[in-house]
N, CA, C and O atoms as a Tinker XYZ file with bonds, in Angstrom:
   364  protein
     1  N      0.234000  -10.482000  -38.084000    73     2
     2  CA     1.013000  -10.184000  -37.406000    64     1     3
     3  C      0.445000  -11.121000  -36.032000    63     2     4     5
     4  O     -0.752000  -11.252000  -35.779000    81     3
     5  N      1.398000  -11.643000  -35.335000    73     3     6
     6  CA     0.863000  -12.474000  -34.265000    64     5     7
     7  C      0.820000  -11.554000  -33.042000    63     6     8     9
     8  O      1.852000  -10.884000  -32.993000    81     7
     9  N      0.159000  -11.352000  -32.259000    73     7    10
    10  CA    -0.149000  -10.843000  -30.799000    64     9    11
    11  C      0.916000  -11.694000  -29.891000    63    10    12    13
    12  O      1.102000  -12.908000  -29.980000    81    11
    13  N      1.509000  -10.879000  -29.085000    73    11    14
    14  CA     2.226000  -11.700000  -27.873000    64    13    15
    15  C      1.650000  -11.331000  -26.710000    63    14    16    17
    16  O      1.279000  -10.177000  -26.497000    81    15
    17  N      1.510000  -12.522000  -25.679000    73    15    18
    18  CA     0.423000  -12.053000  -24.598000    64    17    19
    19  C      1.586000  -11.326000  -23.608000    63    18    20    21
    20  O      2.777000  -11.593000  -23.765000    81    19
    21  N      1.154000  -10.447000  -22.645000    73    19    22
    22  CA     2.236000   -9.598000  -21.967000    64    21    23
    23  C      3.108000  -10.902000  -20.848000    63    22    24    25
    24  O      4.088000  -10.509000  -20.215000    81    23
    25  N      2.803000  -11.904000  -20.749000    73    23    26
    26  CA     3.863000  -12.606000  -20.037000    64    25    27
    27  C      4.856000  -13.263000  -20.713000    63    26    28    29
    28  O      5.928000  -13.622000  -20.225000    81    27
    29  N      4.395000  -13.455000  -22.133000    73    27    30
    30  CA     5.627000  -13.902000  -23.204000    64    29    31
    31  C      6.506000  -12.446000  -23.461000    63    30    32    33
    32  O      7.723000  -12.563000  -23.605000    81    31
    33  N      6.080000  -11.492000  -23.501000    73    31    34
    34  CA     6.854000  -10.232000  -23.746000    64    33    35
    35  C      7.688000   -9.517000  -22.445000    63    34    36    37
    36  O      8.543000   -8.659000  -22.661000    81    35
    37  N      7.325000   -9.990000  -21.004000    73    35    38
    38  CA     7.770000   -9.672000  -20.354000    64    37    39
    39  C      8.581000  -10.607000  -19.361000    63    38    40    41
    40  O      9.533000  -10.235000  -18.675000    81    39
    41  N      8.059000  -11.844000  -19.400000    73    39    42
    42  CA     8.815000  -12.739000  -18.925000    64    41    43
    43  C      8.843000  -13.053000  -17.127000    63    42    44    45
    44  O      9.562000  -13.743000  -16.404000    81    43
    45  N      7.593000  -12.099000  -16.877000    73    43    46
    46  CA     7.559000  -11.679000  -15.110000    64    45    47
    47  C      6.827000  -12.814000  -14.965000    63    46    48    49
    48  O      5.851000  -13.240000  -15.582000    81    47
    49  N      7.581000  -13.318000  -13.865000    73    47    50
    50  CA     6.963000  -14.796000  -12.702000    64    49    51
    51  C      5.433000  -14.163000  -12.188000    63    50    52    53
    52  O      4.364000  -14.747000  -12.365000    81    51
    53  N      5.576000  -13.032000  -11.612000    73    51    54
    54  CA     4.285000  -12.435000  -10.829000    64    53    55
    55  C      3.094000  -12.425000  -12.021000    63    54    56    57
    56  O      2.009000  -13.002000  -11.945000    81    55
    57  N      3.505000  -11.756000  -12.941000    73    55    58
    58  CA     2.130000  -11.982000  -14.025000    64    57    59
    59  C      1.933000  -13.231000  -14.356000    63    58    60    61
    60  O      0.745000  -13.489000  -14.547000    81    59
    61  N      2.656000  -14.094000  -14.493000    73    59    62
    62  CA     2.588000  -15.479000  -14.723000    64    61    63
    63  C      1.429000  -16.051000  -13.588000    63    62    64    65
    64  O      0.312000  -16.526000  -13.791000    81    63
    65  N      2.086000  -15.832000  -12.453000    73    63    66
    66  CA     1.339000  -16.231000  -11.279000    64    65    67
    67  C     -0.073000  -15.479000  -11.378000    63    66    68    69
    68  O     -0.986000  -16.296000  -11.265000    81    67
    69  N     -0.441000  -14.408000  -11.523000    73    67    70
    70  CA    -1.730000  -14.086000  -11.645000    64    69    71
    71  C     -2.677000  -14.200000  -12.295000    63    70    72    73
    72  O     -3.855000  -14.036000  -11.978000    81    71
    73  N     -1.929000  -14.686000  -13.899000    73    71    74
    74  CA    -2.673000  -15.314000  -15.015000    64    73    75
    75  C     -3.306000  -16.415000  -14.408000    63    74    76    77
    76  O     -4.521000  -16.584000  -14.505000    81    75
    77  N     -2.558000  -17.178000  -13.786000    73    75    78
    78  CA    -2.877000  -18.515000  -13.627000    64    77    79
    79  C     -3.773000  -18.765000  -12.517000    63    78    80    81
    80  O     -4.536000  -19.718000  -12.356000    81    79
    81  N     -3.522000  -17.579000  -11.642000    73    79    82
    82  CA    -4.489000  -17.675000  -10.129000    64    81    83
    83  C     -5.600000  -17.010000  -10.597000    63    82    84    85
    84  O     -6.620000  -17.692000  -10.498000    81    83
    85  N     -5.821000  -15.468000  -11.268000    73    83    86
    86  CA    -7.018000  -15.415000  -11.511000    64    85    87
    87  C     -7.684000  -15.177000  -12.854000    63    86    88    89
    88  O     -8.009000  -14.120000  -13.395000    81    87
    89  N     -7.823000  -16.671000  -13.325000    73    87    90
    90  CA    -8.393000  -16.676000  -14.528000    64    89    91
    91  C     -9.824000  -16.566000  -14.691000    63    90    92    93
    92  O    -10.496000  -16.785000  -13.683000    81    91
    93  N    -10.446000  -16.259000  -15.805000    73    91    94
    94  CA   -11.880000  -16.199000  -16.022000    64    93    95
    95  C    -12.513000  -17.358000  -16.774000    63    94    96    97
    96  O    -11.732000  -18.082000  -17.391000    81    95
    97  N    -13.741000  -17.630000  -16.814000    73    95    98
    98  CA   -14.061000  -19.238000  -17.282000    64    97    99
    99  C    -13.715000  -19.103000  -18.835000    63    98   100   101
   100  O    -13.479000  -20.112000  -19.499000    81    99
   101  N    -13.691000  -17.758000  -19.418000    73    99   102
   102  CA   -13.220000  -17.508000  -20.916000    64   101   103
   103  C    -11.461000  -17.973000  -20.899000    63   102   104   105
   104  O    -10.959000  -18.498000  -21.893000    81   103
   105  N    -10.872000  -17.768000  -19.974000    73   103   106
   106  CA    -9.696000  -18.073000  -20.075000    64   105   107
   107  C     -8.523000  -16.731000  -19.948000    63   106   108   109
   108  O     -7.340000  -16.689000  -20.287000    81   107
   109  N     -9.446000  -15.650000  -19.288000    73   107   110
   110  CA    -8.698000  -14.366000  -19.310000    64   109   111
   111  C     -8.222000  -13.943000  -17.723000    63   110   112   113
   112  O     -8.776000  -14.381000  -16.715000    81   111
   113  N     -7.363000  -13.234000  -17.728000    73   111   114
   114  CA    -7.043000  -12.600000  -16.486000    64   113   115
   115  C     -8.168000  -12.055000  -15.755000    63   114   116   117
   116  O     -8.832000  -11.441000  -16.590000    81   115
   117  N     -8.737000  -11.964000  -14.578000    73   115   118
   118  CA    -9.629000  -10.923000  -14.059000    64   117   119
   119  C     -8.959000   -9.563000  -13.338000    63   118   120   121
   120  O     -8.689000   -9.519000  -12.138000    81   119
   121  N     -8.802000   -8.775000  -14.013000    73   119   122
   122  CA    -8.059000   -7.520000  -13.758000    64   121   123
   123  C     -8.865000   -6.732000  -12.575000    63   122   124   125
   124  O     -8.345000   -5.767000  -12.013000    81   123
   125  N    -10.104000   -7.182000  -12.251000    73   123   126
   126  CA   -10.542000   -6.843000  -11.148000    64   125   127
   127  C    -10.095000   -7.232000   -9.938000    63   126   128   129
   128  O    -10.357000   -6.608000   -8.910000    81   127
   129  N     -9.340000   -8.364000   -9.982000    73   127   130
   130  CA    -8.486000   -8.548000   -8.701000    64   129   131
   131  C     -7.479000   -7.603000   -8.457000    63   130   132   133
   132  O     -7.425000   -6.998000   -7.386000    81   131
   133  N     -6.645000   -7.423000   -9.407000    73   131   134
   134  CA    -5.725000   -6.365000   -9.132000    64   133   135
   135  C     -5.912000   -5.008000   -8.546000    63   134   136   137
   136  O     -5.128000   -4.379000   -7.835000    81   135
   137  N     -7.498000   -4.557000   -9.121000    73   135   138
   138  CA    -7.904000   -3.366000   -8.656000    64   137   139
   139  C     -8.424000   -3.690000   -7.054000    63   138   140   141
   140  O     -8.487000   -2.803000   -6.202000    81   139
   141  N     -8.675000   -4.690000   -6.876000    73   139   142
   142  CA    -9.322000   -4.579000   -5.317000    64   141   143
   143  C     -8.007000   -4.891000   -4.669000    63   142   144   145
   144  O     -7.822000   -4.102000   -3.742000    81   143
   145  N     -7.031000   -5.740000   -4.807000    73   143   146
   146  CA    -5.808000   -5.578000   -4.136000    64   145   147
   147  C     -5.596000   -4.460000   -3.643000    63   146   148   149
   148  O     -5.713000   -4.258000   -2.435000    81   147
   149  N     -5.139000   -3.258000   -4.763000    73   147   150
   150  CA    -4.824000   -2.210000   -4.508000    64   149   151
   151  C     -5.337000   -1.465000   -3.583000    63   150   152   153
   152  O     -4.622000   -0.803000   -2.831000    81   151
   153  N     -6.880000   -1.473000   -3.501000    73   151   154
   154  CA    -7.732000   -0.895000   -2.617000    64   153   155
   155  C     -7.441000   -1.420000   -1.141000    63   154   156   157
   156  O     -7.558000   -0.645000   -0.192000    81   155
   157  N     -7.109000   -2.577000   -0.984000    73   155   158
   158  CA    -7.288000   -3.148000    0.175000    64   157   159
   159  C     -5.679000   -2.725000    0.846000    63   158   160   161
   160  O     -5.533000   -2.259000    1.976000    81   159
   161  N     -4.563000   -3.003000   -0.117000    73   159   162
   162  CA    -3.333000   -2.377000    0.399000    64   161   163
   163  C     -3.232000   -0.989000    0.716000    63   162   164   165
   164  O     -2.516000   -0.577000    1.629000    81   163
   165  N     -4.084000   -0.097000   -0.175000    73   163   166
   166  CA    -4.098000    1.166000    0.281000    64   165   167
   167  C     -4.791000    1.277000    1.777000    63   166   168   169
   168  O     -4.219000    1.904000    2.668000    81   167
   169  N     -5.988000    0.664000    1.978000    73   167   170
   170  CA    -6.514000    0.890000    3.259000    64   169   171
   171  C     -5.672000   -0.018000    4.307000    63   170   172   173
   172  O     -5.660000    0.414000    5.460000    81   171
   173  N     -5.277000   -0.690000    4.165000    73   171   174
   174  CA    -4.161000   -1.246000    5.298000    64   173   175
   175  C     -3.020000   -0.462000    5.582000    63   174   176   177
   176  O     -2.526000   -0.412000    6.709000    81   175
   177  N     -2.542000    0.207000    4.515000    73   175   178
   178  CA    -1.434000    1.102000    4.933000    64   177   179
   179  C     -2.062000    2.386000    5.819000    63   178   180   181
   180  O     -1.520000    2.787000    6.848000    81   179
   181  N     -3.509000    3.071000    5.158000    73   179   182
   182  CA    -4.170000    3.971000    6.012000    64   181   183
   183  C     -3.915000    3.259000    7.431000    63   182   184   185
   184  O     -2.910000    3.594000    8.057000    81   183
   185  N     -4.840000    2.225000    8.000000    73   183   186
   186  CA    -4.993000    2.166000    9.035000    64   185   187
   187  C     -3.646000    1.801000    9.782000    63   186   188   189
   188  O     -3.572000    2.136000   10.965000    81   187
   189  N     -2.365000    1.015000    9.090000    73   187   190
   190  CA    -1.196000    1.308000   10.071000    64   189   191
   191  C     -0.806000    2.286000   10.665000    63   190   192   193
   192  O     -0.401000    2.323000   11.826000    81   191
   193  N     -0.942000    3.555000    9.567000    73   191   194
   194  CA    -0.306000    4.675000    9.903000    64   193   195
   195  C     -1.197000    5.327000   10.887000    63   194   196   197
   196  O     -0.633000    5.895000   11.822000    81   195
   197  N     -2.637000    5.348000   10.839000    73   195   198
   198  CA    -3.566000    5.840000   11.753000    64   197   199
   199  C     -2.916000    5.189000   13.099000    63   198   200   201
   200  O     -2.384000    5.838000   13.999000    81   199
   201  N     -3.043000    4.020000   13.060000    73   199   202
   202  CA    -2.527000    3.022000   14.355000    64   201   203
   203  C     -1.194000    3.433000   15.198000    63   202   204   205
   204  O     -1.187000    3.597000   16.419000    81   203
   205  N      0.004000    3.580000   14.286000    73   203   206
   206  CA     1.218000    4.087000   14.791000    64   205   207
   207  C      0.925000    5.379000   15.353000    63   206   208   209
   208  O      1.244000    5.463000   16.538000    81   207
   209  N      0.339000    6.555000   14.780000    73   207   210
   210  CA     0.202000    7.712000   15.665000    64   209   211
   211  C     -0.533000    7.440000   17.051000    63   210   212   213
   212  O     -0.039000    7.572000   18.171000    81   211
   213  N     -1.917000    7.000000   16.705000    73   211   214
   214  CA    -2.524000    6.544000   18.174000    64   213   215
   215  C     -1.836000    6.191000   19.152000    63   214   216   217
   216  O     -2.021000    6.616000   20.292000    81   215
   217  N     -0.929000    5.343000   18.812000    73   215   218
   218  CA    -0.266000    4.472000   19.524000    64   217   219
   219  C      0.984000    5.332000   20.292000    63   218   220   221
   220  O      1.275000    5.077000   21.461000    81   219
   221  N      1.624000    6.277000   19.584000    73   219   222
   222  CA     2.603000    7.302000   19.933000    64   221   223
   223  C      2.204000    8.339000   20.677000    63   222   224   225
   224  O      3.012000    9.031000   21.296000    81   223
   225  N      0.673000    8.586000   20.692000    73   223   226
   226  CA    -0.096000    9.384000   21.322000    64   225   227
   227  C     -0.401000    8.883000   22.827000    63   226   228   229
   228  O     -0.413000    9.562000   23.854000    81   227
   229  N     -0.649000    7.482000   22.664000    73   227   230
   230  CA    -1.362000    7.181000   24.074000    64   229   231
   231  C      0.286000    6.968000   25.150000    63   230   232   233
   232  O      0.264000    7.169000   26.365000    81   231
   233  N      1.286000    6.639000   24.564000    73   231   234
   234  CA     2.508000    6.851000   25.310000    64   233   235
   235  C      3.210000    8.243000   25.530000    63   234   236   237
   236  O      4.401000    8.311000   25.836000    81   235
   237  N      2.392000    9.374000   25.354000    73   235   238
   238  CA     2.748000   10.516000   25.482000    64   237   239
   239  C      4.021000   10.863000   24.652000    63   238   240   241
   240  O      4.852000   11.598000   25.184000    81   239
   241  N      4.312000   10.249000   23.000000    73   239   242
   242  CA     5.565000   10.776000   22.561000    64   241   243
   243  C      4.728000   12.175000   21.917000    63   242   244   245
   244  O      3.537000   12.383000   21.686000    81   243
   245  N      6.071000   13.069000   21.741000    73   243   246
   246  CA     5.777000   14.487000   20.925000    64   245   247
   247  C      5.358000   14.163000   19.781000    63   246   248   249
   248  O      5.194000   12.994000   19.432000    81   247
   249  N      5.075000   15.447000   18.868000    73   247   250
   250  CA     4.697000   15.233000   17.556000    64   249   251
   251  C      5.872000   15.015000   16.814000    63   250   252   253
   252  O      5.958000   14.182000   15.912000    81   251
   253  N      6.970000   15.913000   17.267000    73   251   254
   254  CA     8.300000   15.848000   16.745000    64   253   255
   255  C      8.927000   14.310000   16.609000    63   254   256   257
   256  O      9.276000   13.849000   15.522000    81   255
   257  N      9.019000   13.585000   17.863000    73   255   258
   258  CA     9.560000   12.117000   17.997000    64   257   259
   259  C      8.319000   11.360000   17.035000    63   258   260   261
   260  O      8.751000   10.653000   16.125000    81   259
   261  N      7.091000   11.442000   17.150000    73   259   262
   262  CA     6.396000   10.737000   16.451000    64   261   263
   263  C      6.482000   11.010000   14.770000    63   262   264   265
   264  O      5.979000   10.252000   13.940000    81   263
   265  N      7.109000   12.061000   14.501000    73   263   266
   266  CA     7.033000   11.998000   13.168000    64   265   267
   267  C      8.297000   11.596000   12.742000    63   266   268   269
   268  O      8.474000   11.483000   11.529000    81   267
   269  N      9.474000   11.291000   13.738000    73   267   270
   270  CA    10.900000   10.869000   13.415000    64   269   271
   271  C     10.508000    9.631000   13.396000    63   270   272   273
   272  O     10.603000    9.022000   12.331000    81   271
   273  N      9.927000    8.905000   14.674000    73   271   274
   274  CA     9.188000    7.480000   14.041000    64   273   275
   275  C      8.695000    7.245000   12.995000    63   274   276   277
   276  O      9.030000    6.449000   12.118000    81   275
   277  N      7.766000    8.033000   13.070000    73   275   278
   278  CA     7.094000    7.452000   11.636000    64   277   279
   279  C      7.915000    7.406000    9.750000    63   278   280   281
   280  O      7.679000    6.776000    8.720000    81   279
   281  N      8.827000    8.370000   10.140000    73   279   282
   282  CA     9.781000    8.423000    9.163000    64   281   283
   283  C     10.617000    6.998000    8.791000    63   282   284   285
   284  O     10.716000    6.484000    7.678000    81   283
   285  N     11.163000    6.542000   10.017000    73   283   286
   286  CA    12.001000    5.361000   10.079000    64   285   287
   287  C     11.224000    4.242000    9.958000    63   286   288   289
   288  O     11.720000    3.299000    9.341000    81   287
   289  N     10.013000    4.118000   10.446000    73   287   290
   290  CA     8.997000    2.854000   10.345000    64   289   291
   291  C      8.552000    2.878000    8.985000    63   290   292   293
   292  O      8.426000    1.806000    8.393000    81   291
   293  N      8.276000    4.057000    8.361000    73   291   294
   294  CA     7.695000    3.717000    6.723000    64   293   295
   295  C      8.352000    4.225000    5.925000    63   294   296   297
   296  O      7.801000    4.375000    4.835000    81   295
   297  N      9.368000    4.577000    6.020000    73   295   298
   298  CA    10.846000    4.938000    5.167000    64   297   299
   299  C     10.052000    5.687000    4.585000    63   298   300   301
   300  O      9.463000    5.153000    3.645000    81   299
   301  N      9.686000    7.269000    4.894000    73   299   302
   302  CA     9.498000    8.399000    4.244000    64   301   303
   303  C     10.121000    9.522000    4.415000    63   302   304   305
   304  O     10.874000    9.709000    5.371000    81   303
   305  N      9.867000   10.439000    3.466000    73   303   306
   306  CA    10.568000   11.778000    3.531000    64   305   307
   307  C     10.063000   12.602000    4.543000    63   306   308   309
   308  O      8.845000   12.539000    4.713000    81   307
   309  N     10.808000   13.480000    5.370000    73   307   310
   310  CA    10.242000   14.246000    6.544000    64   309   311
   311  C      8.897000   14.953000    6.444000    63   310   312   313
   312  O      8.052000   15.121000    7.323000    81   311
   313  N      8.896000   15.404000    4.911000    73   311   314
   314  CA     7.698000   16.562000    4.557000    64   313   315
   315  C      6.731000   15.875000    4.401000    63   314   316   317
   316  O      5.682000   16.508000    4.514000    81   315
   317  N      6.568000   14.303000    4.076000    73   315   318
   318  CA     5.576000   13.201000    4.009000    64   317   319
   319  C      5.098000   12.428000    5.287000    63   318   320   321
   320  O      3.992000   11.888000    5.326000    81   319
   321  N      6.012000   12.401000    6.361000    73   319   322
   322  CA     5.789000   11.991000    7.330000    64   321   323
   323  C      5.370000   12.864000    8.173000    63   322   324   325
   324  O      4.765000   12.497000    9.180000    81   323
   325  N      5.611000   14.155000    7.919000    73   323   326
   326  CA     4.873000   15.303000    8.657000    64   325   327
   327  C      3.529000   15.431000    8.556000    63   326   328   329
   328  O      2.835000   15.488000    9.571000    81   327
   329  N      2.921000   15.499000    7.117000    73   327   330
   330  CA     2.045000   15.598000    6.684000    64   329   331
   331  C      0.824000   14.466000    6.942000    63   330   332   333
   332  O     -0.401000   14.589000    6.946000    81   331
   333  N      1.724000   13.286000    7.158000    73   331   334
   334  CA     0.849000   12.091000    7.370000    64   333   335
   335  C      0.200000   11.760000    8.909000    63   334   336   337
   336  O     -0.793000   11.240000    9.419000    81   335
   337  N      1.449000   12.420000    9.272000    73   335   338
   338  CA     1.248000   12.138000   11.037000    64   337   339
   339  C     -0.087000   12.966000   11.381000    63   338   340   341
   340  O     -1.125000   12.553000   11.898000    81   339
   341  N      0.288000   14.417000   10.885000    73   339   342
   342  CA    -0.611000   15.506000   11.231000    64   341   343
   343  C     -2.020000   15.293000   10.946000    63   342   344   345
   344  O     -2.963000   15.879000   11.477000    81   343
   345  N     -2.072000   14.222000    9.880000    73   343   346
   346  CA    -3.699000   13.744000    9.364000    64   345   347
   347  C     -4.315000   13.304000   10.606000    63   346   348   349
   348  O     -5.423000   13.735000   10.926000    81   347
   349  N     -3.551000   12.314000   11.467000    73   347   350
   350  CA    -4.102000   11.413000   12.272000    64   349   351
   351  C     -3.709000   12.182000   13.769000    63   350   352   353
   352  O     -4.378000   11.751000   14.708000    81   351
   353  N     -2.843000   13.123000   14.070000    73   351   354
   354  CA    -2.795000   13.366000   14.999000    64   353   355
   355  C     -4.218000   14.392000   15.757000    63   354   356   357
   356  O     -4.830000   15.282000   15.166000    81   355
   357  N     -4.469000   13.892000   17.279000    73   355   358
   358  CA    -5.600000   14.197000   17.750000    64   357   359
   359  C     -5.069000   15.052000   18.751000    63   358   360   361
   360  O     -4.155000   14.633000   19.462000    81   359
   361  N     -5.552000   16.271000   18.908000    73   359   362
   362  CA    -5.140000   17.471000   20.199000    64   361   363
   363  C     -5.562000   17.341000   21.335000    63   362   364
   364  O     -5.271000   18.166000   22.200000    81   363
């Protein structure tokens, strides 16, 4: 039985690009690159959330207004936005 490569199975252009860009010397994709990308994206999201809240506080926005702005900016549900804003809100 012949094994098919994920690119052949899915036809994914992103996966094909990933395979071509991050190939090891042995000819296999370097999966560490995807893990590093995930960690960097997560950290960038945290920093942007923190900066948003700090900026709102510098301009004397209320907690309620900041949560509403956060929901709009980051496309979050009210509960998620409130939890995230309170994480960075300094009294």
